[in-house]
N, CA, C and O atoms as a DFTB+ gen file, in Angstrom:
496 C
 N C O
     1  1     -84.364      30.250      22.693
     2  2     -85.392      29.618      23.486
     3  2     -84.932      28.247      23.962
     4  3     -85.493      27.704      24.914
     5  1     -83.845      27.641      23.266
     6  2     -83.507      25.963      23.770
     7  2     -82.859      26.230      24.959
     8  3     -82.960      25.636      26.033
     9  1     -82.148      27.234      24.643
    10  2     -81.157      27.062      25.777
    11  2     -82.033      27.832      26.887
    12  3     -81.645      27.517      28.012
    13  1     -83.093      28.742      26.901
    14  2     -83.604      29.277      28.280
    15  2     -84.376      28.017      28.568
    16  3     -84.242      27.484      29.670
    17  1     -85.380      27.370      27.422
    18  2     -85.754      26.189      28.221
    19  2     -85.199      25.027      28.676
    20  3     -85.804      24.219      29.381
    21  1     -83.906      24.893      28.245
    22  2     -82.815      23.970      28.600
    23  2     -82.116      24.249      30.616
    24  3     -81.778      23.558      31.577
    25  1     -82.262      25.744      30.226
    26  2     -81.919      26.348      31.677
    27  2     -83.226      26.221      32.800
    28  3     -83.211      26.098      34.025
    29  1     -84.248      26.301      31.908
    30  2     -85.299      26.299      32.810
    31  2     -85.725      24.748      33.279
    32  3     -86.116      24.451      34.408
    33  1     -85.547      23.763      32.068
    34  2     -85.552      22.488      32.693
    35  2     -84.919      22.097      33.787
    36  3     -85.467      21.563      34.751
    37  1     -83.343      22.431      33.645
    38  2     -82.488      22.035      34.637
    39  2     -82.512      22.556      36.319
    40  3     -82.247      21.834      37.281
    41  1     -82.863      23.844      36.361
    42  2     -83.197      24.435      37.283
    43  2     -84.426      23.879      37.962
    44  3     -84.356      23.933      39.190
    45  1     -85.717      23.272      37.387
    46  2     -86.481      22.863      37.456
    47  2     -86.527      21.530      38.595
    48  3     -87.110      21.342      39.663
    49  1     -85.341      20.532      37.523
    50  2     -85.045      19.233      38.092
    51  2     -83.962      19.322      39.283
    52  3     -83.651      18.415      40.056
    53  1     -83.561      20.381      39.250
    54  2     -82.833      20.266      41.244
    55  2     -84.025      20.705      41.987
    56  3     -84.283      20.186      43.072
    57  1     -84.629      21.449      41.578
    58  2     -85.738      21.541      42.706
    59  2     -86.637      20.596      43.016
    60  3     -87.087      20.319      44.128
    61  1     -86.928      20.008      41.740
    62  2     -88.453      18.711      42.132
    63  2     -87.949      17.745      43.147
    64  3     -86.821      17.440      43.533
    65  1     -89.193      17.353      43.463
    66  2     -88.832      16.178      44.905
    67  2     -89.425      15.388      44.295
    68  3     -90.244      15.717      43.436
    69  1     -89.163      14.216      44.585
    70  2     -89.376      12.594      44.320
    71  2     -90.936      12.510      44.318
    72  3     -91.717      12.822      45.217
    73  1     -91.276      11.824      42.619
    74  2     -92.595      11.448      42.735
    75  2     -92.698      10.746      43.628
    76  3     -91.745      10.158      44.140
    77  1     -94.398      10.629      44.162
    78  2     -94.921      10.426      44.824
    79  2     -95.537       8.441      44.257
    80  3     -95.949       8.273      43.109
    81  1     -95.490       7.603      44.955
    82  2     -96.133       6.770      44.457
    83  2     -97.590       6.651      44.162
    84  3     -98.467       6.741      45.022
    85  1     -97.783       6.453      42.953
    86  2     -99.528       6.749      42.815
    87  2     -99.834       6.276      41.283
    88  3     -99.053       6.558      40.374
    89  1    -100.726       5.724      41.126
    90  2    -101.178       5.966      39.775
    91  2    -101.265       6.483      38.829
    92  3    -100.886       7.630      39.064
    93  1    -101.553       6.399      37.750
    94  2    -101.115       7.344      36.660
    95  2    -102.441       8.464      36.539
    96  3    -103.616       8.243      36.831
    97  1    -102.019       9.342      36.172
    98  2    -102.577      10.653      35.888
    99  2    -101.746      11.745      36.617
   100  3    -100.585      11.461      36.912
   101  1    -102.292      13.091      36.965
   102  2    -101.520      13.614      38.273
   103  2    -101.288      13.520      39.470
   104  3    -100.441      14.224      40.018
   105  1    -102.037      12.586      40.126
   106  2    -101.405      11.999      41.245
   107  2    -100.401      11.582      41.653
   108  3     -99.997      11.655      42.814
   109  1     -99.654      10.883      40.343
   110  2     -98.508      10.226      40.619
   111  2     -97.664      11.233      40.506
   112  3     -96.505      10.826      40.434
   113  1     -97.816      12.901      40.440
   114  2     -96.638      13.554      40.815
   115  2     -96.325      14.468      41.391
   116  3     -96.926      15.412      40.877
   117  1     -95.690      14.827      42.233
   118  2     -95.287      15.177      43.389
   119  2     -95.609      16.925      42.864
   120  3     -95.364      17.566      41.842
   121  1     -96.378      17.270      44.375
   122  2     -96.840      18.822      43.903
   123  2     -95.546      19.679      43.533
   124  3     -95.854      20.520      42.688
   125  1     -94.328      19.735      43.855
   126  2     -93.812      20.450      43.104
   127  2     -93.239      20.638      41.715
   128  3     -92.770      21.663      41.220
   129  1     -93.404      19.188      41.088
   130  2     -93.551      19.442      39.561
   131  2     -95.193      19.045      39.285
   132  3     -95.606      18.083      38.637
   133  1     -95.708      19.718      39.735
   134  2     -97.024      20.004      39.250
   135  2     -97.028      21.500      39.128
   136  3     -97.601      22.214      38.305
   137  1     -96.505      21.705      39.815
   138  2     -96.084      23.521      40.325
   139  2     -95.209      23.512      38.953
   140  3     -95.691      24.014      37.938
   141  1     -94.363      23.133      38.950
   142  2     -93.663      23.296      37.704
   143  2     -94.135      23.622      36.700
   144  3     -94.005      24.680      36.085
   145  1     -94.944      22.377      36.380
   146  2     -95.443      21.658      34.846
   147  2     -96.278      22.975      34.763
   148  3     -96.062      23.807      33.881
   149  1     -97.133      23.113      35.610
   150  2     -98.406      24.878      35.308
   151  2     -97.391      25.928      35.183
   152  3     -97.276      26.693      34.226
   153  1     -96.768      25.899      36.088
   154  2     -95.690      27.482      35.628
   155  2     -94.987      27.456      34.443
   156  3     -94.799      28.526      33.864
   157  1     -94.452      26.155      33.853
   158  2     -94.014      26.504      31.907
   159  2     -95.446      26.613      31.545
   160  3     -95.949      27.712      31.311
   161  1     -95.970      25.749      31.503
   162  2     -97.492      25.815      30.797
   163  2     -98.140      27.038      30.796
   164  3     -98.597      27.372      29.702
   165  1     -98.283      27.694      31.596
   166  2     -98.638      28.913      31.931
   167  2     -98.073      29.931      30.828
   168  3     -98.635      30.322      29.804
   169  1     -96.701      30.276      31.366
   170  2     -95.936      30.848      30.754
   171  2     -95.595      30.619      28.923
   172  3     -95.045      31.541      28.322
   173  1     -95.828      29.844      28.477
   174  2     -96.150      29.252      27.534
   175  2     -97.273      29.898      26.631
   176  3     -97.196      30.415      25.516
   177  1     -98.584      29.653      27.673
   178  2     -99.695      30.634      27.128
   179  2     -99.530      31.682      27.029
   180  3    -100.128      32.370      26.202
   181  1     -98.651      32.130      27.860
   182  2     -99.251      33.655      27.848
   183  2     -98.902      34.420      26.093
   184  3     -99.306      35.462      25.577
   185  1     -97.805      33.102      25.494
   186  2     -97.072      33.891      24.241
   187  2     -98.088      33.026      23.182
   188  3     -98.189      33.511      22.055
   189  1     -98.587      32.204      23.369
   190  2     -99.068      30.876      22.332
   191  2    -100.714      30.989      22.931
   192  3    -100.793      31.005      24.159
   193  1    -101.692      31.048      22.354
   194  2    -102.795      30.925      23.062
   195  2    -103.597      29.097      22.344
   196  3    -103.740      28.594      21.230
   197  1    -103.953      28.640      23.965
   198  2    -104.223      27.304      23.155
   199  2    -105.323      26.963      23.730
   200  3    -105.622      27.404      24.840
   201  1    -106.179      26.022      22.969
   202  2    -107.165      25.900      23.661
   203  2    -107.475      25.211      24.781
   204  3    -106.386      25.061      25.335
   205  1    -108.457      24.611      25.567
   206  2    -108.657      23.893      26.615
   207  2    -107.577      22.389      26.787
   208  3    -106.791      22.137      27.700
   209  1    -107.971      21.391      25.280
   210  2    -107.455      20.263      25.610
   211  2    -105.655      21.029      25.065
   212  3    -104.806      20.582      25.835
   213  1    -105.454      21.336      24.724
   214  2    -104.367      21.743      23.998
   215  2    -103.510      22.167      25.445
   216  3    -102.472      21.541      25.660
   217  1    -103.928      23.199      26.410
   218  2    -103.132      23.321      27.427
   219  2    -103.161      22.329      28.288
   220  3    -102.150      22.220      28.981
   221  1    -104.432      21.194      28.542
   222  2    -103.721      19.930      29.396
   223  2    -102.875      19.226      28.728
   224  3    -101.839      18.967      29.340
   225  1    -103.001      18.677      27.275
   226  2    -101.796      18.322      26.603
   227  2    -100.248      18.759      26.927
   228  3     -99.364      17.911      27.041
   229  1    -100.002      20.200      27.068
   230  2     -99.075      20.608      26.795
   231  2     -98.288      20.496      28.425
   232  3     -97.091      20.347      28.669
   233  1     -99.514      20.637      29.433
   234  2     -98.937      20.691      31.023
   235  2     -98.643      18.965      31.074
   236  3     -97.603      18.619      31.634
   237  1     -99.537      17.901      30.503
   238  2     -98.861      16.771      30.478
   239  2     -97.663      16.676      30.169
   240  3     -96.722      16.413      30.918
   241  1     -97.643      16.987      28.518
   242  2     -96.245      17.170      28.258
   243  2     -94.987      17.549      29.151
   244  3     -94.007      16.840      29.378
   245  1     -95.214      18.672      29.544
   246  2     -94.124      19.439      30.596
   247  2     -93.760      18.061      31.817
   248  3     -92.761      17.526      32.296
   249  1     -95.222      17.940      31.915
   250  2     -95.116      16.801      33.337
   251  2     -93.647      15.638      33.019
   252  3     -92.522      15.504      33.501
   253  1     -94.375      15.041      32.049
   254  2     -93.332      13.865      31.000
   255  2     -91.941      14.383      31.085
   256  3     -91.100      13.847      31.806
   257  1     -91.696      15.429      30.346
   258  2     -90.349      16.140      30.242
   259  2     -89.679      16.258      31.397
   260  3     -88.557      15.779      31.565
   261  1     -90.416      16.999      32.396
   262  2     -89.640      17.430      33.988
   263  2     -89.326      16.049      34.650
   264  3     -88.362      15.931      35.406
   265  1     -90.244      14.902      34.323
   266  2     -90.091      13.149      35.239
   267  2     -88.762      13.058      34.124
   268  3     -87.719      12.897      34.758
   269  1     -88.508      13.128      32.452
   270  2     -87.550      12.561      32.202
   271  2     -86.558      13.190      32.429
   272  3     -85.562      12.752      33.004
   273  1     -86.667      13.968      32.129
   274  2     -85.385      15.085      32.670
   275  2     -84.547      14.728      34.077
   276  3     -83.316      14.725      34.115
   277  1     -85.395      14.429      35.216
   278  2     -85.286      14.057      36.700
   279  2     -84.110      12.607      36.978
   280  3     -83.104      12.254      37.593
   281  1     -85.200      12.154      35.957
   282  2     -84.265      10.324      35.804
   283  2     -83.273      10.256      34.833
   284  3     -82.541       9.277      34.686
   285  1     -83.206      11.803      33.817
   286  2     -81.769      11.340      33.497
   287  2     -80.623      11.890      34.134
   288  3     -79.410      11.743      33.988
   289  1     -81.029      12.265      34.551
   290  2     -80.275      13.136      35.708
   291  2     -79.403      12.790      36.972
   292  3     -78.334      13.216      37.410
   293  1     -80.599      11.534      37.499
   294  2     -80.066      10.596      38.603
   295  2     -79.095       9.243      37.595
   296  3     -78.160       8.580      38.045
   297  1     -79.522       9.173      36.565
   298  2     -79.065       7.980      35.958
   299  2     -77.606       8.413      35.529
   300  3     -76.601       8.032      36.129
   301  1     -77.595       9.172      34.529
   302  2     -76.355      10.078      34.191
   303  2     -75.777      10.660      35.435
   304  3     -75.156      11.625      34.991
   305  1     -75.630      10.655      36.564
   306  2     -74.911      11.597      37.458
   307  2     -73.470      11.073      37.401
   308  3     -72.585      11.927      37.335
   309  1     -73.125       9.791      37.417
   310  2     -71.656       9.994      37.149
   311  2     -70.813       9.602      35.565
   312  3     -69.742       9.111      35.208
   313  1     -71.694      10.003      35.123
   314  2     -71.292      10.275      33.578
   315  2     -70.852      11.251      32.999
   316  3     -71.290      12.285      33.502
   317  1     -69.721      11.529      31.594
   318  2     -69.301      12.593      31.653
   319  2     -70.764      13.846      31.103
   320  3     -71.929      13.782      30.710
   321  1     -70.008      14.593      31.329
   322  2     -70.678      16.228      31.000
   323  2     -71.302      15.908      29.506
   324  3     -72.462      16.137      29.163
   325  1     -70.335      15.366      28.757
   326  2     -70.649      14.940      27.073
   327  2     -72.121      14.070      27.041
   328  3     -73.143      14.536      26.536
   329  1     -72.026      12.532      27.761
   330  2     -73.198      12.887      27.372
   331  2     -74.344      12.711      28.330
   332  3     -75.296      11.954      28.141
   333  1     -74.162      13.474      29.364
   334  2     -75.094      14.103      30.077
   335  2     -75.863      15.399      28.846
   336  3     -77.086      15.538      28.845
   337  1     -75.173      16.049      28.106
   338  2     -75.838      16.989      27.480
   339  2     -76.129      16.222      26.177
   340  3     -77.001      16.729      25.473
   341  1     -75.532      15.047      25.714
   342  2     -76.342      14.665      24.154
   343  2     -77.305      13.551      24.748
   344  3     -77.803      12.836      23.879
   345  1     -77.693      13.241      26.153
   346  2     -78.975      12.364      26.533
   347  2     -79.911      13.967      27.006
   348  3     -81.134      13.879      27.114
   349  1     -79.387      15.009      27.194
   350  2     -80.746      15.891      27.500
   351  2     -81.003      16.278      26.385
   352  3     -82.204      16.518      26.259
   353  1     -80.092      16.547      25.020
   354  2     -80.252      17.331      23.559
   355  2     -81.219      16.327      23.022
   356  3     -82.054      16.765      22.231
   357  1     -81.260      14.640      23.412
   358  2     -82.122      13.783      23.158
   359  2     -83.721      14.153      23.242
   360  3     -84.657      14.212      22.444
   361  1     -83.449      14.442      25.131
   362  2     -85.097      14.434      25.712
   363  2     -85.521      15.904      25.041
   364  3     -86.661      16.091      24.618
   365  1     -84.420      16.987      24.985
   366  2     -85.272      18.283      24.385
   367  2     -85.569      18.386      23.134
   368  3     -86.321      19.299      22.795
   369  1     -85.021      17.428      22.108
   370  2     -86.069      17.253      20.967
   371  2     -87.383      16.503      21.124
   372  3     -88.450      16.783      20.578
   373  1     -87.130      15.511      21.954
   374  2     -88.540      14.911      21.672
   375  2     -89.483      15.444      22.218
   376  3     -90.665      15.203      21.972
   377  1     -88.986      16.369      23.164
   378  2     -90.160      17.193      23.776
   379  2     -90.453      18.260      22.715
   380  3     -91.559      18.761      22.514
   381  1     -89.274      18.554      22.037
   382  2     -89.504      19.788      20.741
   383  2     -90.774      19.096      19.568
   384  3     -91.532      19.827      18.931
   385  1     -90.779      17.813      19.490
   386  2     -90.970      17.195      18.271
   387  2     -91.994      16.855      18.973
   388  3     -92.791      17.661      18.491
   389  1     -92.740      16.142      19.931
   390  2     -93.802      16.556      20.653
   391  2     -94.859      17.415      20.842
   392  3     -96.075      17.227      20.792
   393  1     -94.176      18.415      21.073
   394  2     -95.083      19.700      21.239
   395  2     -95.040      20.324      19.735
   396  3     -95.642      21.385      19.573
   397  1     -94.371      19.740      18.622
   398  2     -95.080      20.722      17.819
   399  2     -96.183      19.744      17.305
   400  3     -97.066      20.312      16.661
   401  1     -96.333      18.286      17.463
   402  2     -97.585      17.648      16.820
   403  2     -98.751      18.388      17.656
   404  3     -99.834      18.351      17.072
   405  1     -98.757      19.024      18.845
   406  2     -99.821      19.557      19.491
   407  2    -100.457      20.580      19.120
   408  3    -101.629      20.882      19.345
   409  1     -99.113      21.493      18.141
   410  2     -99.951      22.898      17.906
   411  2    -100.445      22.724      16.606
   412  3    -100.302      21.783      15.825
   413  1    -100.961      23.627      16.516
   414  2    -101.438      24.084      15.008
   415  2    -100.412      24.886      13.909
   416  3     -99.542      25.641      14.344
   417  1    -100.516      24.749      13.037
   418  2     -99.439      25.703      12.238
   419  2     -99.260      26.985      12.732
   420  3     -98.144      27.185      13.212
   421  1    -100.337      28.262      12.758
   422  2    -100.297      29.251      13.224
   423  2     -99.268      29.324      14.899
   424  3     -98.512      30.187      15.347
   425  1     -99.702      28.032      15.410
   426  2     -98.988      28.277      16.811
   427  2     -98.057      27.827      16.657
   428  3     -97.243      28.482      17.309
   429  1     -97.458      26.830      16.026
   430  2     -95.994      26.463      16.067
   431  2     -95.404      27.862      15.533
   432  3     -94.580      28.405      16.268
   433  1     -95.769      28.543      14.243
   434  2     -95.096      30.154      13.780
   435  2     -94.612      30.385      14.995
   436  3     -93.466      30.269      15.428
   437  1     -95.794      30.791      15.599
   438  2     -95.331      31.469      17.195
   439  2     -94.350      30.976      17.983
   440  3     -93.340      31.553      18.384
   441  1     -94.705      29.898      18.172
   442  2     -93.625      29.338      19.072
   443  2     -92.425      29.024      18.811
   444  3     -91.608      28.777      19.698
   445  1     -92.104      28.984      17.295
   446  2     -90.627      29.067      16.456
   447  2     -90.358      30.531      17.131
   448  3     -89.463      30.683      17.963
   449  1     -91.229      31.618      16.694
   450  2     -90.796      32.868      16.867
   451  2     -90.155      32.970      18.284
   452  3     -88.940      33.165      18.251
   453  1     -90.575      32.902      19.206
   454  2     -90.487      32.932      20.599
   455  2     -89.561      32.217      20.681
   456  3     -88.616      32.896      21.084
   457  1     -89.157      30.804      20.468
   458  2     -88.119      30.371      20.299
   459  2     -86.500      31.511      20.249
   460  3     -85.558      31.609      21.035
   461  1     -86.789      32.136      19.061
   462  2     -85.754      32.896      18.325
   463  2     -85.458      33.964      19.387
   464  3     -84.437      34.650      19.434
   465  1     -86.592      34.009      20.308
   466  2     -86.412      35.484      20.578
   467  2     -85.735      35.720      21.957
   468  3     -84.969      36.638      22.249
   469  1     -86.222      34.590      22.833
   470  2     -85.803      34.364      23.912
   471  2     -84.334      33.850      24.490
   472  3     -83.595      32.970      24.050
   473  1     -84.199      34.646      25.532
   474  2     -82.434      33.967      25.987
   475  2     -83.095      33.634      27.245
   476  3     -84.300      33.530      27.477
   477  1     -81.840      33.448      28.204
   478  2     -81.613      32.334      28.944
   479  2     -82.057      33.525      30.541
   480  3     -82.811      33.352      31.499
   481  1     -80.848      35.049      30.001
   482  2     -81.363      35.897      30.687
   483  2     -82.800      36.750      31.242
   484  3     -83.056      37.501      32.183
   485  1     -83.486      36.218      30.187
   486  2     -84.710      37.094      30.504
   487  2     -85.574      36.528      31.329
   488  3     -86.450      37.234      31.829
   489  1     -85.481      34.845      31.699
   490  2     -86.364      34.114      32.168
   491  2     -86.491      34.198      33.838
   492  3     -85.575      34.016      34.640
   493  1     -87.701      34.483      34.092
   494  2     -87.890      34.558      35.525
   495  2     -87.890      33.650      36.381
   496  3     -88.071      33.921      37.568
């Protein structure tokens, strides 16, 4: 699962376009990682079922992740490969370590499981 969501981040961040200037909440980000942030989130649910505040939590989350992901990206661009991948192994724990203060025990199970289960290939 790290590495499909590792693949899915990255894929993610060539596509997003430049936040938008705006205030904080979702305004300040540009509809296609909003598009984003709901399509993991989404996808997410469909294996983890969470409740109301629990899935805006978690599409915030995504939001956070896809903006840091974006800027390390532009920041790191002429840095080596090394640690371009130990500043993203950074952001994908804290997003790991993040999202599990969100779930509940029962759902983190799950989402360990899913973790285990998923490759890089299966992801749409």
């Amino acid at each position: 699962m790290k590495n499909l969501f590792l693949a899915t981040c990255i894929a993610a961040g060539v596509t997003v376009t430049p936040v938008a200037m705006a205030g904080p909440g979702e305004g300040a980000y540009s509809s296609a990682m909003m598009s984003r942030a709901t399509t993991l989130t989404r996808a997410l649910a469909q294996h983890i079922p969470f409740n109301e505040a629990q899935y805006l939590a978690v599409k915030q989350l995504h939001l956070q992740m896809l903006t840091e992901r974006r800027d390390l990206e532009i920041i790191l661009n002429g840095a080596s490969a090394e640690e371009r991948d130990n500043q993203l192994a950074v952001a994908q724990q804290r997003y790991e370590t993040e999202l599990s203060q969100l779930l509940q025990p029962q759902q983190l199970v799950a989402y360990q499981n899913l973790r285990t289960s998923f490759t890089a290939h299966r992801l749409k």
